[in-house]
mmCIF file of C-alpha atoms and ligand atoms in Angstrom:
data_model
loop_
_atom_site.group_PDB
_atom_site.id
_atom_site.type_symbol
_atom_site.label_atom_id
_atom_site.label_comp_id
_atom_site.label_asym_id
_atom_site.label_seq_id
_atom_site.Cartn_x
_atom_site.Cartn_y
_atom_site.Cartn_z
ATOM 1 C CA MET A 1 3.775 3.517 17.492
ATOM 2 C CA THR A 2 3.228 5.989 14.264
ATOM 3 C CA LEU A 3 4.711 7.265 11.589
ATOM 4 C CA GLU A 4 4.871 11.156 10.509
ATOM 5 C CA ILE A 5 5.316 13.190 7.424
ATOM 6 C CA SER A 6 6.574 16.755 7.273
ATOM 7 C CA GLY A 7 8.139 19.411 5.207
ATOM 8 C CA LEU A 8 9.036 16.961 2.598
ATOM 9 C CA ARG A 9 10.378 17.891 -0.350
ATOM 10 C CA PHE A 10 11.187 15.959 -3.227
ATOM 11 C CA ALA A 11 12.004 16.984 -7.247
ATOM 12 C CA TYR A 12 13.359 14.613 -10.446
ATOM 13 C CA GLY A 13 15.305 17.236 -11.551
ATOM 14 C CA THR A 14 13.308 20.098 -12.239
ATOM 15 C CA ASN A 15 9.975 18.204 -11.424
ATOM 16 C CA VAL A 16 9.199 18.989 -8.352
ATOM 17 C CA VAL A 17 6.558 16.147 -7.000
ATOM 18 C CA PHE A 18 6.349 17.580 -3.322
ATOM 19 C CA ASP A 19 7.120 20.462 -2.283
ATOM 20 C CA ALA A 20 6.873 20.828 2.034
ATOM 21 C CA LEU A 21 4.447 17.979 2.419
ATOM 22 C CA HIS A 22 3.182 17.252 5.979
ATOM 23 C CA ALA A 23 0.732 15.075 6.981
ATOM 24 C CA ALA A 24 -0.862 14.185 10.467
ATOM 25 C CA PRO A 25 0.467 10.896 12.383
ATOM 26 C CA PHE A 26 -0.202 7.965 10.755
ATOM 27 C CA GLN A 27 -1.320 5.075 13.618
ATOM 28 C CA LYS A 28 -1.004 1.385 13.872
ATOM 29 C CA GLY A 29 -3.988 -0.649 13.262
ATOM 30 C CA GLU A 30 -4.971 1.747 10.532
ATOM 31 C CA LEU A 31 -5.340 1.532 6.540
ATOM 32 C CA THR A 32 -5.178 4.770 4.480
ATOM 33 C CA ALA A 33 -5.618 4.608 1.201
ATOM 34 C CA LEU A 34 -3.620 7.188 -0.818
ATOM 35 C CA ILE A 35 -5.585 8.705 -3.487
ATOM 36 C CA GLY A 36 -4.816 11.470 -6.057
ATOM 37 C CA PRO A 37 -4.980 11.537 -10.286
ATOM 38 C CA ASN A 38 -2.044 9.871 -12.035
ATOM 39 C CA GLY A 39 0.824 11.559 -11.651
ATOM 40 C CA VAL A 40 0.321 13.465 -8.604
ATOM 41 C CA GLY A 41 3.307 11.252 -6.492
ATOM 42 C CA LYS A 42 1.612 8.237 -4.699
ATOM 43 C CA SER A 43 4.328 6.153 -6.027
ATOM 44 C CA SER A 44 6.787 8.527 -5.289
ATOM 45 C CA LEU A 45 5.806 8.995 -1.936
ATOM 46 C CA PHE A 46 6.187 5.270 -1.063
ATOM 47 C CA ARG A 47 9.864 5.207 -2.279
ATOM 48 C CA LEU A 48 10.149 7.940 -0.196
ATOM 49 C CA MET A 49 9.052 5.799 2.922
ATOM 50 C CA ALA A 50 11.099 3.188 1.568
ATOM 51 C CA GLY A 51 13.836 4.942 1.428
ATOM 52 C CA LEU A 52 14.570 4.035 -2.223
ATOM 53 C CA HIS A 53 14.442 8.026 -3.329
ATOM 54 C CA LYS A 54 16.122 10.716 -0.503
ATOM 55 C CA PRO A 55 14.257 13.463 0.071
ATOM 56 C CA ALA A 56 15.567 17.262 -0.696
ATOM 57 C CA GLU A 57 14.272 18.596 2.912
ATOM 58 C CA GLY A 58 11.953 17.303 5.525
ATOM 59 C CA LYS A 59 11.461 14.110 7.121
ATOM 60 C CA ILE A 60 9.997 10.733 7.611
ATOM 61 C CA LEU A 61 9.604 9.638 10.824
ATOM 62 C CA LEU A 62 9.110 5.839 12.689
ATOM 63 C CA HIS A 63 8.528 5.740 15.753
ATOM 64 C CA GLY A 64 10.323 9.386 16.009
ATOM 65 C CA THR A 65 13.347 7.814 14.489
ATOM 66 C CA ASP A 66 14.420 9.644 10.472
ATOM 67 C CA THR A 67 14.051 6.656 8.517
ATOM 68 C CA SER A 68 16.883 8.164 6.138
ATOM 69 C CA LEU A 69 18.621 7.689 9.242
ATOM 70 C CA LEU A 70 18.205 3.088 9.919
ATOM 71 C CA PRO A 71 20.712 1.024 8.263
ATOM 72 C CA ASP A 72 19.222 -0.194 5.045
ATOM 73 C CA ARG A 73 18.765 -3.811 6.601
ATOM 74 C CA ARG A 74 16.660 -2.205 9.642
ATOM 75 C CA ARG A 75 14.765 -0.365 7.191
ATOM 76 C CA SER A 76 13.595 -3.092 4.883
ATOM 77 C CA GLU A 77 12.860 -5.905 8.107
ATOM 78 C CA SER A 78 10.469 -2.637 8.766
ATOM 79 C CA ILE A 79 9.005 -1.293 6.062
ATOM 80 C CA PHE A 80 7.560 -3.163 2.873
ATOM 81 C CA LEU A 81 6.889 -1.506 -0.308
ATOM 82 C CA LEU A 82 4.405 -3.644 -2.911
ATOM 83 C CA THR A 83 5.218 -2.146 -6.111
ATOM 84 C CA GLN A 84 2.956 -1.914 -8.930
ATOM 85 C CA HIS A 85 4.918 -3.474 -11.429
ATOM 86 C CA THR A 86 6.080 -6.479 -9.265
ATOM 87 C CA ALA A 87 8.831 -8.545 -11.490
ATOM 88 C CA MET A 88 8.547 -12.077 -10.962
ATOM 89 C CA LYS A 89 11.065 -13.173 -13.706
ATOM 90 C CA ALA A 90 12.810 -16.034 -11.814
ATOM 91 C CA ALA A 91 11.407 -19.592 -12.547
ATOM 92 C CA LEU A 92 11.107 -20.274 -8.831
ATOM 93 C CA ALA A 93 7.885 -22.209 -7.395
ATOM 94 C CA VAL A 94 5.562 -19.660 -5.578
ATOM 95 C CA PHE A 95 6.420 -21.055 -1.877
ATOM 96 C CA ASP A 96 10.325 -20.577 -2.700
ATOM 97 C CA VAL A 97 9.449 -16.591 -3.556
ATOM 98 C CA VAL A 98 7.364 -16.310 -0.408
ATOM 99 C CA LEU A 99 10.276 -17.918 1.716
ATOM 100 C CA LEU A 100 12.702 -16.448 0.116
ATOM 101 C CA ALA A 101 10.467 -13.205 0.853
ATOM 102 C CA LYS A 102 10.320 -14.525 4.504
ATOM 103 C CA ARG A 103 13.918 -15.202 5.295
ATOM 104 C CA GLY A 104 15.080 -11.951 3.775
ATOM 105 C CA TRP A 105 18.404 -10.937 4.653
ATOM 106 C CA GLN A 106 18.584 -13.664 7.269
ATOM 107 C CA GLY A 107 21.697 -16.370 5.769
ATOM 108 C CA GLY A 108 21.314 -20.024 6.678
ATOM 109 C CA ARG A 109 18.407 -22.819 6.264
ATOM 110 C CA ALA A 110 15.056 -22.290 6.591
ATOM 111 C CA THR A 111 13.339 -23.286 10.052
ATOM 112 C CA SER A 112 9.962 -25.555 10.340
ATOM 113 C CA SER A 113 8.777 -22.328 11.510
ATOM 114 C CA ASP A 114 9.592 -20.300 8.600
ATOM 115 C CA ILE A 115 7.935 -22.890 6.415
ATOM 116 C CA ALA A 116 4.890 -23.374 8.364
ATOM 117 C CA HIS A 117 4.685 -19.422 8.617
ATOM 118 C CA VAL A 118 4.858 -19.768 4.626
ATOM 119 C CA GLU A 119 1.844 -22.368 4.639
ATOM 120 C CA GLU A 120 -0.305 -20.228 6.929
ATOM 121 C CA THR A 121 0.311 -16.595 4.685
ATOM 122 C CA LEU A 122 -0.237 -18.955 1.378
ATOM 123 C CA ASP A 123 -3.327 -20.399 2.850
ATOM 124 C CA LEU A 124 -4.629 -16.887 4.546
ATOM 125 C CA LEU A 125 -4.811 -15.623 0.568
ATOM 126 C CA GLY A 126 -6.124 -18.823 -0.807
ATOM 127 C CA ILE A 127 -3.664 -19.484 -2.976
ATOM 128 C CA GLU A 128 -2.151 -22.609 -1.465
ATOM 129 C CA PHE A 129 -3.344 -24.389 -4.361
ATOM 130 C CA LEU A 130 -0.229 -22.587 -6.481
ATOM 131 C CA SER A 131 2.540 -23.607 -3.963
ATOM 132 C CA ASP A 132 4.068 -25.749 -6.943
ATOM 133 C CA ARG A 133 3.934 -23.466 -9.964
ATOM 134 C CA LEU A 134 6.319 -21.277 -11.456
ATOM 135 C CA VAL A 135 5.839 -17.480 -10.685
ATOM 136 C CA THR A 136 6.677 -17.090 -14.545
ATOM 137 C CA GLU A 137 4.011 -18.989 -15.492
ATOM 138 C CA LEU A 138 1.081 -17.244 -13.385
ATOM 139 C CA SER A 139 -1.546 -15.058 -14.410
ATOM 140 C CA GLY A 140 -1.402 -11.366 -13.289
ATOM 141 C CA GLY A 141 -3.484 -11.494 -11.322
ATOM 142 C CA GLN A 142 -2.099 -14.377 -9.204
ATOM 143 C CA GLN A 143 1.306 -13.020 -9.377
ATOM 144 C CA GLN A 144 -0.211 -10.291 -7.862
ATOM 145 C CA LEU A 145 -1.316 -12.253 -4.821
ATOM 146 C CA VAL A 146 1.694 -13.868 -4.845
ATOM 147 C CA ALA A 147 3.543 -10.293 -4.459
ATOM 148 C CA LEU A 148 1.191 -9.824 -1.638
ATOM 149 C CA CYS A 149 1.886 -13.175 0.238
ATOM 150 C CA GLN A 150 5.836 -12.185 0.105
ATOM 151 C CA ALA A 151 4.885 -8.806 1.824
ATOM 152 C CA LEU A 152 2.345 -9.931 4.825
ATOM 153 C CA VAL A 153 4.896 -13.190 5.292
ATOM 154 C CA ARG A 154 7.484 -10.484 6.080
ATOM 155 C CA ASN A 155 5.579 -8.821 8.958
ATOM 156 C CA PRO A 156 6.505 -5.796 8.453
ATOM 157 C CA GLN A 157 5.661 -2.589 10.787
ATOM 158 C CA VAL A 158 4.969 -0.089 8.116
ATOM 159 C CA LEU A 159 2.779 -1.592 5.163
ATOM 160 C CA LEU A 160 3.367 0.096 1.185
ATOM 161 C CA LEU A 161 0.847 -1.058 -1.162
ATOM 162 C CA ASP A 162 1.188 0.145 -4.482
ATOM 163 C CA GLU A 163 -2.267 -0.459 -6.730
ATOM 164 C CA PRO A 164 -2.536 -4.226 -4.580
ATOM 165 C CA THR A 165 -6.139 -5.034 -6.449
ATOM 166 C CA SER A 166 -5.076 -3.554 -9.551
ATOM 167 C CA ALA A 167 -5.176 -7.008 -11.661
ATOM 168 C CA LEU A 168 -7.296 -8.856 -9.324
ATOM 169 C CA ASP A 169 -11.577 -9.926 -10.313
ATOM 170 C CA LEU A 170 -13.759 -8.470 -8.800
ATOM 171 C CA ARG A 171 -14.577 -10.832 -5.983
ATOM 172 C CA ARG A 172 -10.598 -10.816 -5.257
ATOM 173 C CA GLN A 173 -10.900 -7.465 -4.772
ATOM 174 C CA LEU A 174 -13.114 -7.052 -1.878
ATOM 175 C CA GLU A 175 -11.196 -10.481 -0.348
ATOM 176 C CA VAL A 176 -8.266 -8.863 -0.482
ATOM 177 C CA LEU A 177 -8.942 -5.178 0.966
ATOM 178 C CA ARG A 178 -11.149 -6.964 3.654
ATOM 179 C CA LEU A 179 -7.653 -9.204 4.450
ATOM 180 C CA ILE A 180 -4.989 -5.837 4.071
ATOM 181 C CA ARG A 181 -7.679 -4.801 6.591
ATOM 182 C CA ASN A 182 -8.286 -7.483 8.898
ATOM 183 C CA VAL A 183 -4.167 -8.052 9.169
ATOM 184 C CA THR A 184 -3.767 -4.571 9.584
ATOM 185 C CA ARG A 185 -5.647 -4.027 13.045
ATOM 186 C CA GLU A 186 -4.941 -7.456 14.065
ATOM 187 C CA ARG A 187 -1.006 -6.868 13.553
ATOM 188 C CA GLN A 188 -0.820 -3.434 14.102
ATOM 189 C CA ILE A 189 0.491 -2.201 11.436
ATOM 190 C CA ILE A 190 0.599 0.941 9.554
ATOM 191 C CA THR A 191 -0.777 0.294 6.235
ATOM 192 C CA PHE A 192 -0.958 2.485 3.042
ATOM 193 C CA ALA A 193 -2.744 1.567 0.086
ATOM 194 C CA ALA A 194 -2.189 3.504 -2.978
ATOM 195 C CA LEU A 195 -6.096 2.934 -4.674
ATOM 196 C CA HIS A 196 -7.694 4.814 -7.644
ATOM 197 C CA ASP A 197 -11.614 3.157 -7.217
ATOM 198 C CA LEU A 198 -12.625 5.378 -4.117
ATOM 199 C CA ALA A 199 -15.943 3.281 -3.658
ATOM 200 C CA LEU A 200 -13.937 0.502 -3.122
ATOM 201 C CA ALA A 201 -11.367 2.112 -1.011
ATOM 202 C CA SER A 202 -14.133 3.589 0.976
ATOM 203 C CA ARG A 203 -15.605 0.292 1.925
ATOM 204 C CA PHE A 204 -11.870 -0.711 3.876
ATOM 205 C CA ALA A 205 -9.624 2.476 4.964
ATOM 206 C CA ASP A 206 -9.936 3.895 8.277
ATOM 207 C CA ARG A 207 -8.508 7.401 6.225
ATOM 208 C CA PHE A 208 -7.959 8.841 2.860
ATOM 209 C CA VAL A 209 -5.590 11.323 1.838
ATOM 210 C CA LEU A 210 -5.551 13.109 -1.193
ATOM 211 C CA LEU A 211 -2.819 14.435 -2.943
ATOM 212 C CA HIS A 212 -2.818 17.724 -5.305
ATOM 213 C CA GLU A 213 -0.108 19.603 -6.287
ATOM 214 C CA GLY A 214 2.957 18.423 -4.102
ATOM 215 C CA ARG A 215 0.844 18.731 -0.696
ATOM 216 C CA VAL A 216 -1.880 16.574 0.825
ATOM 217 C CA ALA A 217 -4.876 18.089 -0.715
ATOM 218 C CA VAL A 218 -7.545 16.395 2.096
ATOM 219 C CA ASP A 219 -7.876 14.197 4.723
ATOM 220 C CA GLY A 220 -9.978 12.217 6.623
ATOM 221 C CA ASN A 221 -12.623 9.814 7.036
ATOM 222 C CA PRO A 222 -13.410 8.223 3.492
ATOM 223 C CA GLU A 223 -17.089 9.887 3.615
ATOM 224 C CA GLU A 224 -15.379 13.396 5.056
ATOM 225 C CA VAL A 225 -12.876 13.328 1.736
ATOM 226 C CA LEU A 226 -15.333 12.064 -0.850
ATOM 227 C CA ARG A 227 -18.150 14.938 0.190
ATOM 228 C CA ASN A 228 -15.348 17.849 0.233
ATOM 229 C CA PRO A 229 -15.669 19.712 -3.247
ATOM 230 C CA LEU A 230 -11.761 20.158 -3.553
ATOM 231 C CA THR A 231 -12.166 16.359 -3.990
ATOM 232 C CA GLY A 232 -14.217 16.350 -7.391
ATOM 233 C CA ASN A 233 -11.994 19.651 -8.343
ATOM 234 C CA VAL A 234 -8.752 17.579 -7.644
ATOM 235 C CA TYR A 235 -9.952 14.816 -10.575
ATOM 236 C CA GLY A 236 -11.880 17.587 -12.625
ATOM 237 C CA VAL A 237 -14.776 15.641 -12.076
ATOM 238 C CA ARG A 238 -18.156 16.320 -10.580
ATOM 239 C CA LEU A 239 -18.671 13.935 -7.301
ATOM 240 C CA GLU A 240 -22.059 12.791 -6.235
ATOM 241 C CA ILE A 241 -22.096 10.570 -3.103
ATOM 242 C CA ASP A 242 -24.486 8.553 -1.595
ATOM 243 C CA ARG A 243 -25.512 5.875 0.584
ATOM 244 C CA ASN A 244 -26.902 2.192 -1.012
ATOM 245 C CA ALA A 245 -29.098 0.098 1.670
ATOM 246 C CA ASN A 246 -25.774 -1.696 3.018
ATOM 247 C CA GLY A 247 -24.168 1.572 4.246
ATOM 248 C CA SER A 248 -21.975 1.390 1.748
ATOM 249 C CA LEU A 249 -20.719 4.794 -0.267
ATOM 250 C CA ILE A 250 -21.404 5.319 -3.772
ATOM 251 C CA VAL A 251 -19.413 7.624 -5.971
ATOM 252 C CA ASN A 252 -20.987 8.866 -8.767
ATOM 253 C CA ALA A 253 -18.225 10.983 -11.203
ATOM 254 C CA ASP A 254 -19.286 12.694 -14.411
ATOM 255 C CA LEU A 255 -17.392 14.958 -16.388
ATOM 256 C CA THR A 256 -17.726 18.952 -15.616
ATOM 257 C CA SER A 257 -17.079 19.631 -19.562
HETATM 258 N N1 ATP B 1 11.616 7.808 -12.218
HETATM 259 C C1 ATP B 1 11.395 9.047 -12.791
HETATM 260 N N2 ATP B 1 11.949 10.190 -13.362
HETATM 261 C C2 ATP B 1 11.658 11.341 -13.656
HETATM 262 N N3 ATP B 1 10.238 11.810 -13.497
HETATM 263 C C3 ATP B 1 9.411 10.648 -12.656
HETATM 264 C C4 ATP B 1 10.136 9.366 -12.286
HETATM 265 N N4 ATP B 1 9.113 8.817 -11.642
HETATM 266 C C5 ATP B 1 8.006 9.474 -11.428
HETATM 267 N N5 ATP B 1 8.114 10.212 -12.558
HETATM 268 C C6 ATP B 1 7.554 11.798 -12.379
HETATM 269 O O1 ATP B 1 7.006 12.126 -11.061
HETATM 270 C C7 ATP B 1 5.670 12.518 -11.044
HETATM 271 C C8 ATP B 1 5.013 11.496 -9.823
HETATM 272 O O2 ATP B 1 4.681 10.310 -10.342
HETATM 273 P P1 ATP B 1 4.358 9.164 -9.715
HETATM 274 O O3 ATP B 1 4.570 7.740 -10.423
HETATM 275 O O4 ATP B 1 5.175 9.279 -8.656
HETATM 276 O O5 ATP B 1 2.553 9.057 -9.486
HETATM 277 P P2 ATP B 1 1.483 8.521 -9.062
HETATM 278 O O6 ATP B 1 0.568 9.573 -8.515
HETATM 279 O O7 ATP B 1 1.963 7.260 -8.798
HETATM 280 O O8 ATP B 1 0.968 7.955 -10.388
HETATM 281 P P3 ATP B 1 -0.023 6.813 -11.183
HETATM 282 O O9 ATP B 1 -1.351 7.074 -10.811
HETATM 283 O O10 ATP B 1 -0.662 7.159 -12.710
HETATM 284 O O11 ATP B 1 0.268 5.551 -10.932
HETATM 285 C C9 ATP B 1 4.780 12.258 -12.647
HETATM 286 O O12 ATP B 1 5.299 13.768 -12.901
HETATM 287 C C10 ATP B 1 5.813 11.169 -12.963
HETATM 288 O O13 ATP B 1 5.923 11.847 -14.260
#
């Protein structure tokens, strides 16, 4: 199974965000970090992939099927988008919002297997102790973990995570990205995460895709992309890349002017 993007053109009115965007196919079991400066189009690309926007031209193909032709229900079962600003406005318990996500479009009562799956997923993210708390009364980071739980419990084929660690503390950022990478491999999901912390992203992503001026500017494994001189140029910084004793990449960024 692959996801392919070809000849994608998309604009908000006269603001052209993508102009003939192409990317090499994305494979199942791979975590891709979607990177680029603010406003480059990461969230817009996610919304296009999730079918919330329609491209003016071009296609997004999942298993060779144009995703814009999939019925809404099929598309929402296959592709899950976790947005940056997940609204947790209903005064429902954590367990119930995750169960609602699990049930999705199905009517009727929750089965014992649904309940077991919700419990397992809360446990996987280490937030089973929040089960009975109202989501409206959680911290920003706790809400982000609940939203991730909603994503994982759905078992999508494509997982789109828009800045999934932005509200998390240092340890949680590492734990959550490790979990996302492991789940991606074990369940053979095609996962994308929009991330701004390139050093953190390089520790867990298989592939970096850097967006710039409506296209893919650099694409490759994290080290290749970070060492490509274009990457620093796109961000308007001088980048120096090193490795620490554990083999993790160190990313030093300096202003060029
Ligand atoms: N609903 C909208 N209507 C009009 N323009 C929009 C809308 N959403 C985004 N844009 C514009 O489209 C461009 C891409 O925005 P997008 O949110 O996709 O960028 P991003 O890479 O996700 O940014 P960030 O890193 O800041 O989250 C920006 O110029 C933005 O101002």
